[in-house]
Short mmCIF file of N, CA and C in Angstrom, two decimals:
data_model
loop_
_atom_site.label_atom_id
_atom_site.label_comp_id
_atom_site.label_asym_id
_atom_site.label_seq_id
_atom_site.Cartn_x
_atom_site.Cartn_y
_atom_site.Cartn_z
N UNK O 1 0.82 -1.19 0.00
CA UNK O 1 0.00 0.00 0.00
C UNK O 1 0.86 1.25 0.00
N UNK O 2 1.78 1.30 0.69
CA UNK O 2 2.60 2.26 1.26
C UNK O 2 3.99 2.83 -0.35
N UNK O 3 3.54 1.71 -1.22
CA UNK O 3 4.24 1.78 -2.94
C UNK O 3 3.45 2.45 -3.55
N UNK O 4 2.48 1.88 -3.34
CA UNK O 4 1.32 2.57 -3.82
C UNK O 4 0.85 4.10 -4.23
N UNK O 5 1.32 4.59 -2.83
CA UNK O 5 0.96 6.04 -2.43
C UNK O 5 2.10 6.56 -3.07
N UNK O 6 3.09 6.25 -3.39
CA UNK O 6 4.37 6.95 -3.14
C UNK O 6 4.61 6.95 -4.81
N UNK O 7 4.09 5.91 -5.31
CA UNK O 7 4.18 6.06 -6.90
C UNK O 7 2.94 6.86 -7.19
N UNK O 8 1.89 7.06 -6.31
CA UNK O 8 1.12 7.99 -6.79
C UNK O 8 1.47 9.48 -6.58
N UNK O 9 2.15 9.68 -5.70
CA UNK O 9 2.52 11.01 -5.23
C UNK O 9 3.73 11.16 -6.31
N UNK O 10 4.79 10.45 -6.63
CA UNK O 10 5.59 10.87 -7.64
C UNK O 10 4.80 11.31 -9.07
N UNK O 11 3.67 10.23 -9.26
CA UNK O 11 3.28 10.55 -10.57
C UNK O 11 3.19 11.82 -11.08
N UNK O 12 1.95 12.36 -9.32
CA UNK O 12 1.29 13.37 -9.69
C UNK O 12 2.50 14.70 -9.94
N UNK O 13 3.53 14.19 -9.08
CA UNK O 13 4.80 15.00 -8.89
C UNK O 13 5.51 15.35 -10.62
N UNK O 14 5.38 14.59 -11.15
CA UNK O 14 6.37 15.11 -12.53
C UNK O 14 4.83 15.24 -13.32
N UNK O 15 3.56 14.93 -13.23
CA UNK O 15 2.20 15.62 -14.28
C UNK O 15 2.67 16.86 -13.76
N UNK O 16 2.77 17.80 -12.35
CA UNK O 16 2.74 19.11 -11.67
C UNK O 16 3.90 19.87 -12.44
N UNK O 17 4.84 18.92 -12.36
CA UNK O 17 6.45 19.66 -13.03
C UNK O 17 6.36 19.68 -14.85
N UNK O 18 5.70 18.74 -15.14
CA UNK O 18 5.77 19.14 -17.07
C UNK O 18 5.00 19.70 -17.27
N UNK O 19 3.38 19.83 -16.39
CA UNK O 19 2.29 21.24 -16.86
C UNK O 19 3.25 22.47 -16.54
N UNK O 20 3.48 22.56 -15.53
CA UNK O 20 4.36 23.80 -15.25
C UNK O 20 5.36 23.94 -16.12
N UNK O 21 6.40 23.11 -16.20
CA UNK O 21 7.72 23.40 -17.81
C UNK O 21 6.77 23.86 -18.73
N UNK O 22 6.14 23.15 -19.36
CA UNK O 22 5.35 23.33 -20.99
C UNK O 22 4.65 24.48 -20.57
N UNK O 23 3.87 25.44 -19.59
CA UNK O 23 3.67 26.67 -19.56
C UNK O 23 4.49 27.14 -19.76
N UNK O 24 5.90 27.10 -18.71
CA UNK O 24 6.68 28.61 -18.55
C UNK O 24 7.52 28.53 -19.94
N UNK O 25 7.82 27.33 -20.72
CA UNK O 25 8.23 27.88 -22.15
C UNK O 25 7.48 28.09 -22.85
N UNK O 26 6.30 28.09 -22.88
CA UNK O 26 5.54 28.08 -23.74
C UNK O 26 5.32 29.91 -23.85
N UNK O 27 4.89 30.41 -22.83
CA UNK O 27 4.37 31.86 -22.34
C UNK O 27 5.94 32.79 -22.15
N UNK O 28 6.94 32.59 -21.71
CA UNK O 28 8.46 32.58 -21.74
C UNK O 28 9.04 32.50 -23.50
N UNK O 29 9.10 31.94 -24.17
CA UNK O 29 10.00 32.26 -25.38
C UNK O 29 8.86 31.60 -26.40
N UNK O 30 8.02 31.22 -26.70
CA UNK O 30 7.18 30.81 -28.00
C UNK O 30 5.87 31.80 -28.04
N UNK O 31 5.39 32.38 -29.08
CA UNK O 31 4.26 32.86 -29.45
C UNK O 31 2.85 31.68 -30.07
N UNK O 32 2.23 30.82 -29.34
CA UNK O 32 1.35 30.20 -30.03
C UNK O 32 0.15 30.77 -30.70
N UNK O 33 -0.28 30.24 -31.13
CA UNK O 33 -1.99 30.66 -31.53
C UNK O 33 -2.04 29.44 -32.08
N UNK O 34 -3.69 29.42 -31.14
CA UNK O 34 -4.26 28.14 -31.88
C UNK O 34 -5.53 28.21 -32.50
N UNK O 35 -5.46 29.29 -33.26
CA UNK O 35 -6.69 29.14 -34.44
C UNK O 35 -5.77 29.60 -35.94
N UNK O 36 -6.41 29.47 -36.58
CA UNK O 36 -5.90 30.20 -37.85
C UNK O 36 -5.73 31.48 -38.18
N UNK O 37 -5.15 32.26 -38.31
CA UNK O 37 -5.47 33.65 -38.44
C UNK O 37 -6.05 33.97 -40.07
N UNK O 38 -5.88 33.02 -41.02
CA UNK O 38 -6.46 33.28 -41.99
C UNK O 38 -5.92 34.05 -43.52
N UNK O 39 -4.45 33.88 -43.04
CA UNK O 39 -3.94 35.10 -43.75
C UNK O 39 -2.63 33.81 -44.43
N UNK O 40 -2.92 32.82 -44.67
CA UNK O 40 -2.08 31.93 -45.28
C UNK O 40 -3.05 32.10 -46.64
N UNK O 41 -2.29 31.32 -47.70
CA UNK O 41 -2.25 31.07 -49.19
C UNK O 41 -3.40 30.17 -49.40
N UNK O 42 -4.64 30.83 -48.36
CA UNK O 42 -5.92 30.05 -48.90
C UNK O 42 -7.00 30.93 -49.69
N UNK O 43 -8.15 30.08 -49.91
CA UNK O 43 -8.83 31.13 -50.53
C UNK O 43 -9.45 29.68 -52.28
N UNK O 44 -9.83 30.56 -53.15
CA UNK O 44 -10.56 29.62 -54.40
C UNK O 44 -9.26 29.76 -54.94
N UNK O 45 -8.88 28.36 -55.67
CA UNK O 45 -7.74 28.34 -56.89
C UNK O 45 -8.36 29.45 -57.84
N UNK O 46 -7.51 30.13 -58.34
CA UNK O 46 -7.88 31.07 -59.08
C UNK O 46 -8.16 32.17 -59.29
N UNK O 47 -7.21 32.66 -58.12
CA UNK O 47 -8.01 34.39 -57.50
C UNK O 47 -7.14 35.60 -58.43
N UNK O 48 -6.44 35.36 -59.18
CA UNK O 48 -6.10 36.36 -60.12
C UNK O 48 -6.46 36.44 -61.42
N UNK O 49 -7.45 36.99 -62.28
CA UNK O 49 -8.08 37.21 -63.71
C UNK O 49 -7.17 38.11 -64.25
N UNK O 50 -6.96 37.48 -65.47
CA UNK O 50 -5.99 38.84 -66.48
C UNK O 50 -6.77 38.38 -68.10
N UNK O 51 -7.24 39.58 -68.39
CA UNK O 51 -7.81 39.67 -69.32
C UNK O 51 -6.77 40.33 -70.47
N UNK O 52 -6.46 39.50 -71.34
CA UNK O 52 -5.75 40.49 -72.58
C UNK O 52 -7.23 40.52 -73.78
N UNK O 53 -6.45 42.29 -74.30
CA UNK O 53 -7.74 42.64 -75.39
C UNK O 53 -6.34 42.95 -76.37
N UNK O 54 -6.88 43.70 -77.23
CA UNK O 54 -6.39 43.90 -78.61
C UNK O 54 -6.51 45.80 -78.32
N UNK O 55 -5.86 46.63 -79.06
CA UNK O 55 -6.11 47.78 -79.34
C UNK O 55 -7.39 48.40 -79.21
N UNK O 56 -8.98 47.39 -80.22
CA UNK O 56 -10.33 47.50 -80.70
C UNK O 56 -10.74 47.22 -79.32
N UNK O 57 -10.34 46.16 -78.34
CA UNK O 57 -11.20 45.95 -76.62
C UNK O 57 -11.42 44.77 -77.46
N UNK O 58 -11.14 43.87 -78.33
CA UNK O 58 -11.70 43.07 -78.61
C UNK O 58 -10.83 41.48 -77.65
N UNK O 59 -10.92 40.82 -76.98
CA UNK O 59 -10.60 39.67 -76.00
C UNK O 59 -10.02 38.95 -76.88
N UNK O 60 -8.28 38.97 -76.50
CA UNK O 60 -7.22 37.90 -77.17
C UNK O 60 -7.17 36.93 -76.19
N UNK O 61 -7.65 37.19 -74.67
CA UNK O 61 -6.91 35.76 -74.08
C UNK O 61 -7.64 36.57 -72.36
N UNK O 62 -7.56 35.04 -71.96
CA UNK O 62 -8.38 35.10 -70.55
C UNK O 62 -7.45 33.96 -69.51
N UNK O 63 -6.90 34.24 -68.58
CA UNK O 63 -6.45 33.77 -67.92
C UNK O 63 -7.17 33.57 -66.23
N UNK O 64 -6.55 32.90 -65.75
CA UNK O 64 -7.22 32.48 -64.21
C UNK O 64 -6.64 31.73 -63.27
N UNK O 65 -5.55 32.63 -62.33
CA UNK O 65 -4.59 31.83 -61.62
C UNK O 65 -4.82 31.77 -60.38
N UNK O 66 -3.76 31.05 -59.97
CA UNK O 66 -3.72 30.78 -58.35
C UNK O 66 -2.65 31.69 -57.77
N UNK O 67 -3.38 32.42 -56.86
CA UNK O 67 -2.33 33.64 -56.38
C UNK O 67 -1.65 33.06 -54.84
N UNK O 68 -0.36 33.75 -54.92
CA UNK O 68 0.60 33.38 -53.49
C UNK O 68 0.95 34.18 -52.79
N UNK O 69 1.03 33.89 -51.51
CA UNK O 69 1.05 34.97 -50.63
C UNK O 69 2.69 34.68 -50.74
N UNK O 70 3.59 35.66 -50.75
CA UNK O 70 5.18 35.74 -50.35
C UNK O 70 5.15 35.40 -48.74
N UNK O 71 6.66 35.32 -48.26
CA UNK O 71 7.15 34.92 -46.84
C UNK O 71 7.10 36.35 -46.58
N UNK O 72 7.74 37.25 -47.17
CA UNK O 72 7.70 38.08 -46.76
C UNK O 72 6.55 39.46 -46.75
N UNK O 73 5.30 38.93 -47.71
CA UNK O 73 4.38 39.69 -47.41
C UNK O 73 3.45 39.02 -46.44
N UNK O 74 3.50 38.08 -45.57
CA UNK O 74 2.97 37.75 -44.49
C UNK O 74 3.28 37.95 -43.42
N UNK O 75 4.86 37.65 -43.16
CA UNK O 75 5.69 38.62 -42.62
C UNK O 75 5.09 39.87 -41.99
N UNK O 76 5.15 41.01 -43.24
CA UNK O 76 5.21 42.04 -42.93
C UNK O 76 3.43 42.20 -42.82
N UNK O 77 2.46 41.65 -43.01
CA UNK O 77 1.29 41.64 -42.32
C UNK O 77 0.71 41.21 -41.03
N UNK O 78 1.76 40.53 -40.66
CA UNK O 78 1.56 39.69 -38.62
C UNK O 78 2.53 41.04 -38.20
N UNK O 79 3.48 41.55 -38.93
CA UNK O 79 4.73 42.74 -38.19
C UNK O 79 3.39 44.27 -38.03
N UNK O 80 2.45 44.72 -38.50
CA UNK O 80 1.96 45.50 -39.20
C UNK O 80 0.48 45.49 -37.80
N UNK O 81 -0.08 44.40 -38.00
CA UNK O 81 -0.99 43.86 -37.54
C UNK O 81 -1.18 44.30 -36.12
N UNK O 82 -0.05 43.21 -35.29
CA UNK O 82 0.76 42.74 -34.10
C UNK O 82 1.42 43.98 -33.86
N UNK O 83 2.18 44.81 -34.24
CA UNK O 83 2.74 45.70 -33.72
C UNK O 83 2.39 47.01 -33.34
N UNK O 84 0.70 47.85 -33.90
CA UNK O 84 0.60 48.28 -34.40
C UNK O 84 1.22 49.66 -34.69
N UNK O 85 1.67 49.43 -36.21
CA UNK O 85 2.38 50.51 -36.43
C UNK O 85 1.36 50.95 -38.02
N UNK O 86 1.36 51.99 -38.66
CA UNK O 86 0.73 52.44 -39.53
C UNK O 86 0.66 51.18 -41.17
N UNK O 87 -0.46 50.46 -41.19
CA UNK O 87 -0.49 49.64 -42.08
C UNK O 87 -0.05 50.43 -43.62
N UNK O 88 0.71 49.89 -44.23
CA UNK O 88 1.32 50.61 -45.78
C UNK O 88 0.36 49.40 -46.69
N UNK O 89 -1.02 49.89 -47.09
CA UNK O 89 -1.59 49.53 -48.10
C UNK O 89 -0.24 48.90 -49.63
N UNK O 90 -0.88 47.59 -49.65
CA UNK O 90 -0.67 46.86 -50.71
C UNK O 90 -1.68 47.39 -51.98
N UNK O 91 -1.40 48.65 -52.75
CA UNK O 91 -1.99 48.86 -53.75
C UNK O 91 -1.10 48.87 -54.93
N UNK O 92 -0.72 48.61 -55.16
CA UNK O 92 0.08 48.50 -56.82
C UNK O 92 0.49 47.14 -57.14
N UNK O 93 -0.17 47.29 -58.53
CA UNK O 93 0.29 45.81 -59.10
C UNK O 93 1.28 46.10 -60.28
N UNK O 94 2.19 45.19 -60.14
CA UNK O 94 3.04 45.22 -61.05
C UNK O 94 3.30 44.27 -62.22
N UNK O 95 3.94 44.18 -63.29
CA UNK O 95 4.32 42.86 -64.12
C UNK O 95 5.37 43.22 -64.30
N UNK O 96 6.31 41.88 -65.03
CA UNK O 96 7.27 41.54 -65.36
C UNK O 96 7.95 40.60 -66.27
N UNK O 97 8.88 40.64 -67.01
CA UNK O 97 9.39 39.53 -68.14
C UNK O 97 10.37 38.52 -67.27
N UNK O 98 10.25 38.50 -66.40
CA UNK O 98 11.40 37.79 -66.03
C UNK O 98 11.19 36.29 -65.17
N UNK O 99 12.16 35.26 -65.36
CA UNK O 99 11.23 33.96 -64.66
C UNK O 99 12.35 33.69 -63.85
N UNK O 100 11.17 33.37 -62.90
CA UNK O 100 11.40 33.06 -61.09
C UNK O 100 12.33 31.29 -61.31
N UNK O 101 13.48 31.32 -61.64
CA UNK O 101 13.99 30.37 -61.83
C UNK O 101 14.00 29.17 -60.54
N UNK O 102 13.34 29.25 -59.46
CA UNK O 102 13.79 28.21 -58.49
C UNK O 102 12.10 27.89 -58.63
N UNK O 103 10.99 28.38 -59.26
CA UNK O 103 10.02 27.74 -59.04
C UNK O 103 9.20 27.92 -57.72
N UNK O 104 9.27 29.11 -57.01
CA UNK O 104 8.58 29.06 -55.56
C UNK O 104 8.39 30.40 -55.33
N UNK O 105 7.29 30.25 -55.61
CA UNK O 105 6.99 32.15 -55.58
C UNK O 105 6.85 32.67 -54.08
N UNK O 106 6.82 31.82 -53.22
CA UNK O 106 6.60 32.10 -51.89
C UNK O 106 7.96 32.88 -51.51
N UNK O 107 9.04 32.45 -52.36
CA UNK O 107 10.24 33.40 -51.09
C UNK O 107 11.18 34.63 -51.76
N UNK O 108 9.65 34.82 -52.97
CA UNK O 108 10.76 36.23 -53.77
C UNK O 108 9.63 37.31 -53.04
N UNK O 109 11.08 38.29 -52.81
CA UNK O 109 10.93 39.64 -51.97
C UNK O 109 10.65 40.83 -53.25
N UNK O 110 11.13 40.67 -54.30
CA UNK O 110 10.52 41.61 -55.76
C UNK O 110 10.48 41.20 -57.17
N UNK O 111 10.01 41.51 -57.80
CA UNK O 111 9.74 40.70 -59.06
C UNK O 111 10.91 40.47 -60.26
N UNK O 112 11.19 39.68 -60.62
CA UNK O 112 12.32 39.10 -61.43
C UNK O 112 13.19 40.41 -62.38
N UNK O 113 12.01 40.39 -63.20
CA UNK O 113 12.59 41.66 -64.10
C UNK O 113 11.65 42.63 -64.14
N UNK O 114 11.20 43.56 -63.47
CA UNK O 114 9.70 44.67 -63.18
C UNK O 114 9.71 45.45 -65.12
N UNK O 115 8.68 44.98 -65.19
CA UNK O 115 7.96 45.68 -66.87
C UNK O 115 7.32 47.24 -66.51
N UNK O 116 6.57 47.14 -65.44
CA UNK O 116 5.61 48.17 -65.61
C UNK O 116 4.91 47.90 -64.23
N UNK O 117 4.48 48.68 -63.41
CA UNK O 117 3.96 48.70 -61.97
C UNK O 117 2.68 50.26 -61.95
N UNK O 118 1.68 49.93 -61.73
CA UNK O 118 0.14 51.09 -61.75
C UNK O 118 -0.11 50.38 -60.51
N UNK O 119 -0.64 52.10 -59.99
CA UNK O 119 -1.31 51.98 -58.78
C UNK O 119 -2.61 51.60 -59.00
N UNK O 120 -3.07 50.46 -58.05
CA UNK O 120 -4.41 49.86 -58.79
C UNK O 120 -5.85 50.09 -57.80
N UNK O 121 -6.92 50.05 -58.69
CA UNK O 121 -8.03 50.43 -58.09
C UNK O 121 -8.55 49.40 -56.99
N UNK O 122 -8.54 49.85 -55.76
CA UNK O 122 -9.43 49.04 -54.71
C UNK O 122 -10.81 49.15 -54.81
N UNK O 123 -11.25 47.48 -53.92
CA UNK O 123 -12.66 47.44 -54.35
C UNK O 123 -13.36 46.39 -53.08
N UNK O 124 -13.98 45.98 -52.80
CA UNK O 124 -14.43 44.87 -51.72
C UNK O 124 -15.50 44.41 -52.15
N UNK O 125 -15.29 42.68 -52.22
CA UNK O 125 -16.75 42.20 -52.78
C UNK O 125 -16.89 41.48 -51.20
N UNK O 126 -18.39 40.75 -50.80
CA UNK O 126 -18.51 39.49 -49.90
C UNK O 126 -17.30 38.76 -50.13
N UNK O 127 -16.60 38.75 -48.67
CA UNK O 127 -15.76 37.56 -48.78
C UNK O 127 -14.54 38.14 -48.71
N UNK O 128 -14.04 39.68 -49.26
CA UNK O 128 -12.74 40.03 -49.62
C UNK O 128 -12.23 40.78 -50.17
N UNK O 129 -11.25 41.55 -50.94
CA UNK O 129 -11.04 42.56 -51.45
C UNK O 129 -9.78 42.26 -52.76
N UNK O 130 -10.45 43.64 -53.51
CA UNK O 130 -9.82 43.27 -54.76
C UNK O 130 -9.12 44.68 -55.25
N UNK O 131 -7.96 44.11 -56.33
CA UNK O 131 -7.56 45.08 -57.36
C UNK O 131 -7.44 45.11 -58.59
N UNK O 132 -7.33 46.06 -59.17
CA UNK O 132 -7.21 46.12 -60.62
C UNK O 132 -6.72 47.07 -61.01
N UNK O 133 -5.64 46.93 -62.25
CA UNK O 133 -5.01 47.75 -62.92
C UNK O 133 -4.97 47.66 -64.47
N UNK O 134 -5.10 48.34 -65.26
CA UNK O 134 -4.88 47.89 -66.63
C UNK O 134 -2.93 48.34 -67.22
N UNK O 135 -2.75 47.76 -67.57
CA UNK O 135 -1.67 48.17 -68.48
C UNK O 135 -1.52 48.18 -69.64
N UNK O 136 -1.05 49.35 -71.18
CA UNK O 136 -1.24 49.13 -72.12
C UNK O 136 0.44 49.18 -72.61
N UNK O 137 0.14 48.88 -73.99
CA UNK O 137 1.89 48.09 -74.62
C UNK O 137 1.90 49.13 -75.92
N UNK O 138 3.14 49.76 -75.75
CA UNK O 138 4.00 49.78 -77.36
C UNK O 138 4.60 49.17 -77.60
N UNK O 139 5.50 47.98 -77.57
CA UNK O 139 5.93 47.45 -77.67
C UNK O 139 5.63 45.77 -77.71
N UNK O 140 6.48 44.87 -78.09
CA UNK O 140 5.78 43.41 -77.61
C UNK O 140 6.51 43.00 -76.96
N UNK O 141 6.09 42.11 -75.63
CA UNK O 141 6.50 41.55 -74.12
C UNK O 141 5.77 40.53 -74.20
N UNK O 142 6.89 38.97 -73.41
CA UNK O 142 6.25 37.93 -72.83
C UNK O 142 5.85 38.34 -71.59
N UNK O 143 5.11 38.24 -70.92
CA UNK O 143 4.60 38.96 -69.45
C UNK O 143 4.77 37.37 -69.16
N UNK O 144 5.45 37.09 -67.77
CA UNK O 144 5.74 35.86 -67.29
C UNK O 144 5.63 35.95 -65.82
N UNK O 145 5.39 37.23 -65.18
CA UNK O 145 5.40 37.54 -64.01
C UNK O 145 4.52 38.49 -63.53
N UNK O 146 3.96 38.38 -62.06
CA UNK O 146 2.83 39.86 -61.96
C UNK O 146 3.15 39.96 -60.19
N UNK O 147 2.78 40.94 -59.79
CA UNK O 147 3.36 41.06 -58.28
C UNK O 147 2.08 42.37 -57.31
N UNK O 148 1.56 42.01 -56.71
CA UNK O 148 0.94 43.12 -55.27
C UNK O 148 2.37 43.70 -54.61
N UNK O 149 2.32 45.36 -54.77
CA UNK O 149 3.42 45.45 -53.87
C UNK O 149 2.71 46.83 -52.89
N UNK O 150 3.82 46.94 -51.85
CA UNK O 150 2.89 48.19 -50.90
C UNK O 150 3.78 49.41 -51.54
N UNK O 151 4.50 49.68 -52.64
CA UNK O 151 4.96 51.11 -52.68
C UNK O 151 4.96 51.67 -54.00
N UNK O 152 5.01 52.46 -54.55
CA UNK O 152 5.41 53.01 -55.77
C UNK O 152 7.03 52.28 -57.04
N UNK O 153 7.55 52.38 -56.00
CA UNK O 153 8.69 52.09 -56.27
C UNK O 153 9.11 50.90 -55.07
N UNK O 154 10.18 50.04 -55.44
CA UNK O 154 10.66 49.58 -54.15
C UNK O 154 9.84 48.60 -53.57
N UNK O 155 9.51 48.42 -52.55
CA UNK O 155 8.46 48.14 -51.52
C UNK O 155 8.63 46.48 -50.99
N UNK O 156 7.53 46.21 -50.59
CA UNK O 156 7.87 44.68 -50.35
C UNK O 156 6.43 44.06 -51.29
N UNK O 157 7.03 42.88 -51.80
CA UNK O 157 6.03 42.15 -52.77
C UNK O 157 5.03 40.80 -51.69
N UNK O 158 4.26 41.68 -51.69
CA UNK O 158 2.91 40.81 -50.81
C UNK O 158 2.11 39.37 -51.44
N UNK O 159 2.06 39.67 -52.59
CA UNK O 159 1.66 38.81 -53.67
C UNK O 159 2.35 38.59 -55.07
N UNK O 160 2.47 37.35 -54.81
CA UNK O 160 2.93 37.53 -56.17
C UNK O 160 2.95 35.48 -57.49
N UNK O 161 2.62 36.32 -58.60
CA UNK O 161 2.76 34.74 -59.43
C UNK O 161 3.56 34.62 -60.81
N UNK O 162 3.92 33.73 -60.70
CA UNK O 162 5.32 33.29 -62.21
C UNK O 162 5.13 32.33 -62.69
N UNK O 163 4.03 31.79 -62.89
CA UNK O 163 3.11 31.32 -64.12
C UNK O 163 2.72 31.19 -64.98
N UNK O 164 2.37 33.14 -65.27
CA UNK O 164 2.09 33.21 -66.69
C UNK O 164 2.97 33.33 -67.86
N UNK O 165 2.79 33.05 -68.89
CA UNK O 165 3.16 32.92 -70.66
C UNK O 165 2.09 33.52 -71.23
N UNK O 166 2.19 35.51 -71.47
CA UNK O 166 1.31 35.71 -72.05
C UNK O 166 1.75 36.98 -72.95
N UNK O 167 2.13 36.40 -73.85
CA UNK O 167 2.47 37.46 -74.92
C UNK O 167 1.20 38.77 -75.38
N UNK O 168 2.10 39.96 -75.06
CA UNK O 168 1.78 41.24 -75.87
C UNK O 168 2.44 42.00 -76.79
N UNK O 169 1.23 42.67 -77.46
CA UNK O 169 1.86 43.59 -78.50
C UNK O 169 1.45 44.89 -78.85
N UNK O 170 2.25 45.70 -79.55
CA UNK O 170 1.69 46.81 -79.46
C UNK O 170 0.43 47.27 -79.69
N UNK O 171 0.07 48.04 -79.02
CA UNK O 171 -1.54 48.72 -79.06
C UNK O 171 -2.90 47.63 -77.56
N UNK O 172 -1.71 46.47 -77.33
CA UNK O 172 -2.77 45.76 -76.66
C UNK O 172 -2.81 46.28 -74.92
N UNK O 173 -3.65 45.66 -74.45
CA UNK O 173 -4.01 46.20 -73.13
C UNK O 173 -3.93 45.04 -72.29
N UNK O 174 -3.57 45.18 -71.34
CA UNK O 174 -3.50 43.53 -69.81
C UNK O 174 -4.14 44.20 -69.07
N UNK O 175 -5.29 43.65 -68.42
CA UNK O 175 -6.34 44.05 -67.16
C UNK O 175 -6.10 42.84 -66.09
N UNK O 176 -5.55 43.49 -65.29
CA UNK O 176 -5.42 42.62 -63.93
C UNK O 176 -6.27 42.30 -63.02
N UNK O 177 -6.89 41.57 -62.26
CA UNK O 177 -7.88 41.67 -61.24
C UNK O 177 -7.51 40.84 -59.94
N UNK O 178 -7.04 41.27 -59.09
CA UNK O 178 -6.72 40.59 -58.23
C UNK O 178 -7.47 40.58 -56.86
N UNK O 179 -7.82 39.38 -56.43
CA UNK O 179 -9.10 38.88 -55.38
C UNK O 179 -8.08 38.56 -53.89
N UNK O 180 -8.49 38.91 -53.36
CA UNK O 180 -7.93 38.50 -52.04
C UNK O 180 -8.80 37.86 -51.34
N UNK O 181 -8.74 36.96 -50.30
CA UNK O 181 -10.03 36.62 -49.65
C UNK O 181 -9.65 36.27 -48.04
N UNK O 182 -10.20 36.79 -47.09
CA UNK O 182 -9.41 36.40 -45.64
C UNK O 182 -10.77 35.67 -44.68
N UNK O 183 -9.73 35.30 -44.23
CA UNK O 183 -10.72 33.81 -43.27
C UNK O 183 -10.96 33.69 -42.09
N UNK O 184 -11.45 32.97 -41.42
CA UNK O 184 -11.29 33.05 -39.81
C UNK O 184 -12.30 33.11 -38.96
N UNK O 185 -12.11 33.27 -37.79
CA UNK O 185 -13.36 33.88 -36.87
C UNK O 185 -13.23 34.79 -36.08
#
């Protein structure tokens, strides 16, 4: 009997000592959360529309991708959020000729080779918020790249995809539409 007690009193003795460890590191050096915050690379396959027309508006080509959130535009949205310091709107979309040679759009900080960058129109449907920019061409460009960034110039690339193969030419127009969608409770 007297084993008994004594393996029960130890038991309870190291349950008392690892609830207590696994708090004080836990609250001490780790940040948990245990829900989603919503702000990962979810959402409908397909949240970026790019419409190419012709000079006339007449529709050469319709596209429909899957957009990525960067490391570092999530990053700088938990830094933004969490800290609060003055949020720098992600309004300009940019394109580019240049290809993301490692294949992972998640860990480029700016776009390969930048073509052309317009500050783009905000909008909010149910569910989320959107942009759009048009860009028009003198010239002819493979557009292979497109990017959300927060600045004029510079900035950090929040979104971005290296996907497309979509040849332009002069007189034609690229209409961007980009959907965001955030989640959670």
């Amino acid at each position: 009997m007297k084993i008994a007690k004594a393996v029960y009193v130890v038991a309870l003795c190291i349950v008392g000592f690892l609830a207590f460890a696994e708090h004080s590191i836990v609250t001490s050096y780790t940040l948990s959360i245990g829900e989603d915050l919503g702000i990962a690379d979810v959402g409908p396959k397909g949240n970026v529309y790019i419409w190419l027309r012709d000079s006339e508006g007449n529709i050469k080509g319709f596209w429909n991708i899957h957009n990525n959130l960067t490391n570092v535009g999530r990053d700088e949205f938990i830094r933004e959020v969490l800290g609060n310091q003055s949020l720098t709107p992600g309004k300009w979309i940019a394109i580019g000729t240049g290809n993301d040679t490692d294949n992972d759009p998640h860990n480029n900080s700016a776009l390969v080779a930048e073509l052309d960058r317009k500050q783009a129109q905000y909008w909010e449907f149910n569910g989320g918020y959107g942009l759009n920019a048009t860009f028009t061409f003198s010239n002819s460009y493979t557009i292979l790249e497109a990017g959300v960034l927060n600045a004029a110039s510079g900035g950090i690339l929040i979104f971005y995809v290296n996907d497309l193969l979509i040849g332009v030419n002069n007189g034609d127009s690229l209409e961007i539409c980009w959907k965001v969608y955030i989640s959670g409770n």
